[in-house]
Amino acid sequence: MKKRLLTSCLTTFLFALYLTGFSQTDRNGAGPDTPPKALKPKIQRIGILLFNNFETLDVFGPVEIFGRLKEFYTIEFYSLEGGIVSSTQNVKIVTEKFREKDSLDIFLIPGGMGTRKEVSHEALISKIKELSSTSTYTLTVCTGSALLAKTGQLNGRTATSNKRAYDWAISQGEKVKWIKKARWTIDGKFYTSAGISAGMDMTLGFIRDVHGSDLARKIAYEIEYTWQENKEVDNFYLQDLK
Amino acid sequence: MKKRLLTSCLTTFLFALYLTGFSQTDRNGAGPDTPPKALKPKIQRIGILLFNNFETLDVFGPVEIFGRLKEFYTIEFYSLEGGIVSSTQNVKIVTEKFREKDSLDIFLIPGGMGTRKEVSHEALISKIKELSSTSTYTLTVCTGSALLAKTGQLNGRTATSNKRAYDWAISQGEKVKWIKKARWTIDGKFYTSAGISAGMDMTLGFIRDVHGSDLARKIAYEIEYTWQENKEVDNFYLQDLK
């Protein structure tokens, strides 16, 4: 037992040593990106906003990735009222109610058919505005960017969204610099991804920006995911299957 | 309102007509595959087994895909005791208790660190044996195949598993014809996939086998997922990052 503890401590120490060597510089960048702030060495709180009819993979793709880095992140699921929230694909998740005057390290907003209703839900939009203002980073997946755009937080900033709901998404923020052809975009503290699976590529991109390429590639490999590392390569832009 | 109903009926009818034209033959096959039985035209029940410390994406990758086909499938989440079950990545899901003498159309078993404990959980292994015997299809993702192997149901059959837990997985079923290099395998009614994201490729492969390539590709495109269509191409087999 003692031996196991010792081995575990040694592994943790070596891993920490390994991480300190990670480069923070090799991003595929263009546009008005600014280098992201390195996260403080404490465990970071990721708060994920859920609402009924969110898209399943928008949430659980990023959760799979962030969830493997327990030494850096905790993941919490929130909704405006708390309680059980259901995805479009009938996944029933337990959520907490948002805390008063809370401030998250990373705030993640998924998309899905539910956004069509939530975009007119004033209390939710107001909460999104508050949390995206105070968070260190705000990440959106798919039509989550439409919710964020509605708050005005993306005005004058670059962003993208799901290409199959693009016209609707961009109509939620006319002052946003929408980029149609992008796997994901970065503008300061705001990361926005294209549709559904693109959220995984963006999350791996975020991990690369904060922790370096080696760790991001290691996770992609461990989850056997073929990561599109370049945020400007969007293979789902050109065709439009109906 | 009437017009909308009429349009909706017409769309459903045309879609049904479209589906009847789907080829059932273009699979990337090798080994002892037998063509899968076409599912009956009623809504099929997919039952997903959850246990504590299941791997998040093993479940929600396939759920994202099956969940888009509400005209064919319903998805239900089960656990041995019912109630809330938590993934390794801290996702708390509401599950039902398995019904007595239930028979599922599709039974899906995920993997994850929880399998290390559950493989010795006799009541669970017994339930898996029962459900995999009576289901029309049984699908496993990642180390879910170790749980299924433990029941003896895979004896003499081909199967694969997560390559980073491979030695442990194959030790759960010495009479299984394990295939190390495979994105997924098919042997009769049993589909088994490699690690985590491979479950999405397998699920799209299953959709292709039952409904044809066009529908599988349409879903992959809609969820912006780069589908590895060939079950024998395993890009995560050769290297072994530690």
Coordinates of N, CA, C and O in Angstrom, one line a residue, chain A residues 113-185:
Chain A
M113 N -31.2 22.5 -30.4 CA -32.5 23.1 -30.8 C -33.1 24.0 -29.7 O -33.8 24.9 -29.9
G114 N -32.7 23.7 -28.4 CA -33.2 24.5 -27.3 C -32.8 25.9 -27.4 O -33.5 26.8 -26.8
T115 N -31.8 26.2 -28.1 CA -31.3 27.6 -28.2 C -32.4 28.5 -28.9 O -32.5 29.7 -28.6
R116 N -33.2 27.9 -29.8 CA -34.2 28.7 -30.5 C -35.2 29.3 -29.5 O -35.7 30.4 -29.8
K117 N -35.5 28.6 -28.5 CA -36.4 29.1 -27.4 C -35.6 30.0 -26.5 O -36.0 31.1 -26.1
E118 N -34.4 29.5 -26.0 CA -33.7 30.2 -25.0 C -33.2 31.6 -25.4 O -32.9 32.4 -24.5
V119 N -33.0 31.8 -26.6 CA -32.6 33.1 -27.1 C -33.5 34.2 -26.7 O -33.1 35.4 -26.7
S120 N -34.8 33.9 -26.5 CA -35.8 34.9 -26.0 C -36.0 34.8 -24.5 O -37.0 35.4 -24.0
H121 N -35.2 34.0 -23.8 CA -35.4 33.8 -22.4 C -34.6 34.8 -21.7 O -33.4 34.6 -21.5
E122 N -35.2 35.9 -21.3 CA -34.4 37.1 -20.8 C -33.5 36.8 -19.6 O -32.4 37.2 -19.5
A123 N -34.1 36.0 -18.7 CA -33.3 35.7 -17.4 C -32.1 34.9 -17.8 O -31.0 35.1 -17.2
L124 N -32.2 34.0 -18.7 CA -31.1 33.1 -19.1 C -30.0 34.0 -19.8 O -28.8 33.9 -19.5
I125 N -30.5 34.8 -20.8 CA -29.5 35.7 -21.5 C -28.8 36.6 -20.6 O -27.6 36.8 -20.7
S126 N -29.5 37.1 -19.6 CA -28.9 38.0 -18.6 C -27.9 37.2 -17.8 O -26.8 37.8 -17.5
K127 N -28.2 36.0 -17.4 CA -27.2 35.2 -16.6 C -26.0 34.8 -17.5 O -24.8 34.9 -17.0
I128 N -26.2 34.6 -18.8 CA -25.1 34.3 -19.7 C -24.2 35.5 -19.8 O -23.0 35.4 -19.8
K129 N -24.8 36.7 -19.9 CA -24.1 37.9 -20.0 C -23.2 38.1 -18.8 O -22.0 38.4 -18.9
E130 N -23.8 37.9 -17.6 CA -23.1 38.1 -16.3 C -21.9 37.1 -16.3 O -20.7 37.5 -16.0
L131 N -22.1 35.8 -16.5 CA -21.1 34.8 -16.4 C -20.0 34.9 -17.5 O -18.8 34.7 -17.2
S132 N -20.4 35.3 -18.7 CA -19.4 35.5 -19.7 C -18.5 36.7 -19.5 O -17.4 36.9 -20.0
S133 N -19.1 37.7 -18.7 CA -18.3 38.9 -18.4 C -17.2 38.6 -17.4 O -16.1 39.1 -17.4
T134 N -17.6 37.8 -16.4 CA -16.7 37.6 -15.3 C -15.8 36.3 -15.4 O -14.8 36.2 -14.7
S135 N -16.1 35.4 -16.3 CA -15.3 34.2 -16.5 C -13.9 34.6 -17.1 O -13.8 35.6 -17.8
T136 N -12.9 33.8 -16.8 CA -11.6 34.0 -17.5 C -11.7 33.6 -19.0 O -11.1 34.3 -19.8
Y137 N -12.4 32.6 -19.3 CA -12.7 32.2 -20.7 C -14.1 31.8 -20.8 O -14.7 31.3 -19.9
T138 N -14.7 32.1 -22.0 CA -16.0 31.6 -22.4 C -15.9 30.9 -23.7 O -15.3 31.4 -24.7
L139 N -16.4 29.6 -23.7 CA -16.3 28.8 -24.9 C -17.8 28.5 -25.3 O -18.6 28.1 -24.4
T140 N -18.0 28.5 -26.6 CA -19.3 28.1 -27.1 C -19.2 27.0 -28.1 O -18.2 27.0 -28.8
V141 N -20.1 26.1 -28.2 CA -20.1 25.0 -29.2 C -21.4 25.2 -30.0 O -22.5 25.5 -29.5
C142 N -21.3 25.1 -31.4 CA -22.5 25.1 -32.2 C -23.3 26.4 -32.0 O -22.7 27.4 -32.0
T143 N -24.6 26.3 -31.9 CA -25.4 27.5 -31.8 C -25.4 28.1 -30.4 O -26.1 29.0 -30.1
G144 N -24.5 27.6 -29.5 CA -24.2 28.3 -28.3 C -23.7 29.7 -28.5 O -24.0 30.6 -27.7
S145 N -23.1 29.9 -29.7 CA -22.6 31.2 -30.0 C -23.8 32.2 -30.3 O -23.6 33.4 -30.1
A146 N -24.9 31.7 -30.7 CA -26.1 32.5 -30.9 C -26.6 33.1 -29.5 O -26.9 34.3 -29.4
L147 N -26.6 32.2 -28.5 CA -26.9 32.7 -27.2 C -26.0 33.8 -26.7 O -26.4 34.8 -26.1
L148 N -24.7 33.5 -26.9 CA -23.7 34.5 -26.4 C -23.8 35.8 -27.2 O -23.7 36.9 -26.7
A149 N -24.0 35.6 -28.5 CA -24.1 36.8 -29.4 C -25.3 37.7 -28.9 O -25.2 38.9 -28.9
K150 N -26.4 37.1 -28.5 CA -27.6 37.8 -28.1 C -27.3 38.7 -26.9 O -27.9 39.7 -26.7
T151 N -26.3 38.4 -26.1 CA -25.9 39.2 -24.9 C -25.2 40.5 -25.3 O -25.0 41.4 -24.5
G152 N -24.7 40.5 -26.5 CA -23.8 41.6 -27.0 C -22.4 41.4 -26.7 O -21.5 42.2 -27.1
Q153 N -22.0 40.4 -25.9 CA -20.6 40.2 -25.6 C -19.7 39.9 -26.7 O -18.5 40.0 -26.6
L154 N -20.3 39.5 -27.9 CA -19.4 39.2 -29.0 C -19.4 40.3 -30.0 O -18.7 40.2 -31.1
N155 N -20.0 41.4 -29.7 CA -20.0 42.6 -30.6 C -18.6 43.0 -31.0 O -17.8 43.2 -30.1
G156 N -18.3 43.1 -32.3 CA -17.0 43.5 -32.7 C -16.0 42.4 -32.6 O -14.8 42.6 -33.0
R157 N -16.4 41.3 -32.3 CA -15.5 40.1 -32.1 C -15.8 39.1 -33.2 O -16.9 39.0 -33.7
T158 N -14.7 38.3 -33.5 CA -15.0 37.2 -34.5 C -15.6 36.0 -33.7 O -15.4 35.7 -32.6
A159 N -16.5 35.3 -34.5 CA -17.1 34.1 -33.9 C -17.6 33.3 -35.1 O -17.7 33.7 -36.2
T160 N -17.9 32.0 -34.8 CA -18.6 31.1 -35.8 C -19.7 30.4 -35.1 O -20.0 30.6 -33.9
S161 N -20.3 29.5 -35.9 CA -21.5 28.7 -35.4 C -21.7 27.5 -36.3 O -20.9 27.3 -37.2
N162 N -22.8 26.8 -36.0 CA -23.2 25.7 -36.9 C -23.6 26.2 -38.3 O -24.3 27.1 -38.4
K163 N -23.0 25.6 -39.3 CA -23.3 26.0 -40.7 C -24.7 25.7 -41.2 O -25.2 26.3 -42.1
R164 N -25.3 24.8 -40.5 CA -26.7 24.4 -40.9 C -27.7 25.2 -40.1 O -28.9 25.0 -40.3
A165 N -27.3 26.1 -39.3 CA -28.2 27.0 -38.6 C -27.6 28.4 -38.7 O -27.9 29.2 -37.8
Y166 N -26.8 28.6 -39.7 CA -25.9 29.8 -39.7 C -26.7 31.1 -39.8 O -26.5 32.0 -39.1
D167 N -27.7 31.1 -40.7 CA -28.5 32.4 -40.9 C -29.2 32.8 -39.7 O -29.2 33.9 -39.3
W168 N -29.8 31.8 -39.0 CA -30.4 32.0 -37.7 C -29.4 32.5 -36.7 O -29.7 33.5 -36.0
A169 N -28.3 31.8 -36.6 CA -27.3 32.2 -35.6 C -26.8 33.6 -35.7 O -26.8 34.4 -34.8
I170 N -26.5 34.0 -37.0 CA -25.9 35.3 -37.2 C -26.9 36.4 -37.0 O -26.6 37.5 -36.6
S171 N -28.2 36.0 -37.1 CA -29.2 37.0 -36.9 C -29.4 37.4 -35.4 O -30.0 38.4 -35.1
Q172 N -28.7 36.7 -34.6 CA -28.8 37.0 -33.1 C -27.7 38.0 -32.7 O -27.7 38.5 -31.6
G173 N -26.8 38.4 -33.6 CA -25.8 39.3 -33.3 C -25.3 40.0 -34.5 O -24.3 39.5 -35.1
E174 N -25.9 41.1 -34.9 CA -25.5 41.7 -36.2 C -24.2 42.4 -36.1 O -23.6 42.7 -37.1
K175 N -23.7 42.7 -34.9 CA -22.4 43.4 -34.8 C -21.3 42.5 -34.6 O -20.1 42.9 -34.4
V176 N -21.6 41.2 -34.6 CA -20.5 40.2 -34.5 C -19.8 40.0 -35.8 O -20.4 40.1 -36.9
K177 N -18.5 39.8 -35.8 CA -17.8 39.5 -37.1 C -17.8 38.0 -37.3 O -16.9 37.3 -37.0
W178 N -18.9 37.6 -37.9 CA -19.1 36.1 -38.1 C -18.2 35.6 -39.2 O -18.0 36.2 -40.2
I179 N -17.6 34.5 -38.9 CA -16.7 33.8 -39.9 C -17.4 32.5 -40.2 O -17.5 31.6 -39.4
K180 N -17.8 32.4 -41.5 CA -18.5 31.2 -41.8 C -17.6 29.9 -42.0 O -17.9 28.9 -41.5
K181 N -16.4 30.2 -42.6 CA -15.5 29.0 -42.8 C -14.5 28.9 -41.7 O -13.4 29.6 -41.7
A182 N -14.8 28.2 -40.6 CA -13.9 28.1 -39.5 C -14.3 26.8 -38.7 O -15.5 26.6 -38.5
R183 N -13.4 26.0 -38.3 CA -13.7 24.9 -37.4 C -13.9 25.5 -36.0 O -14.8 25.1 -35.3
W184 N -13.1 26.5 -35.6 CA -13.4 27.3 -34.4 C -12.7 28.6 -34.6 O -11.8 28.8 -35.4
T185 N -13.1 29.6 -33.7 CA -12.5 30.9 -33.7 C -12.0 31.2 -32.3 O -12.6 30.7 -31.3

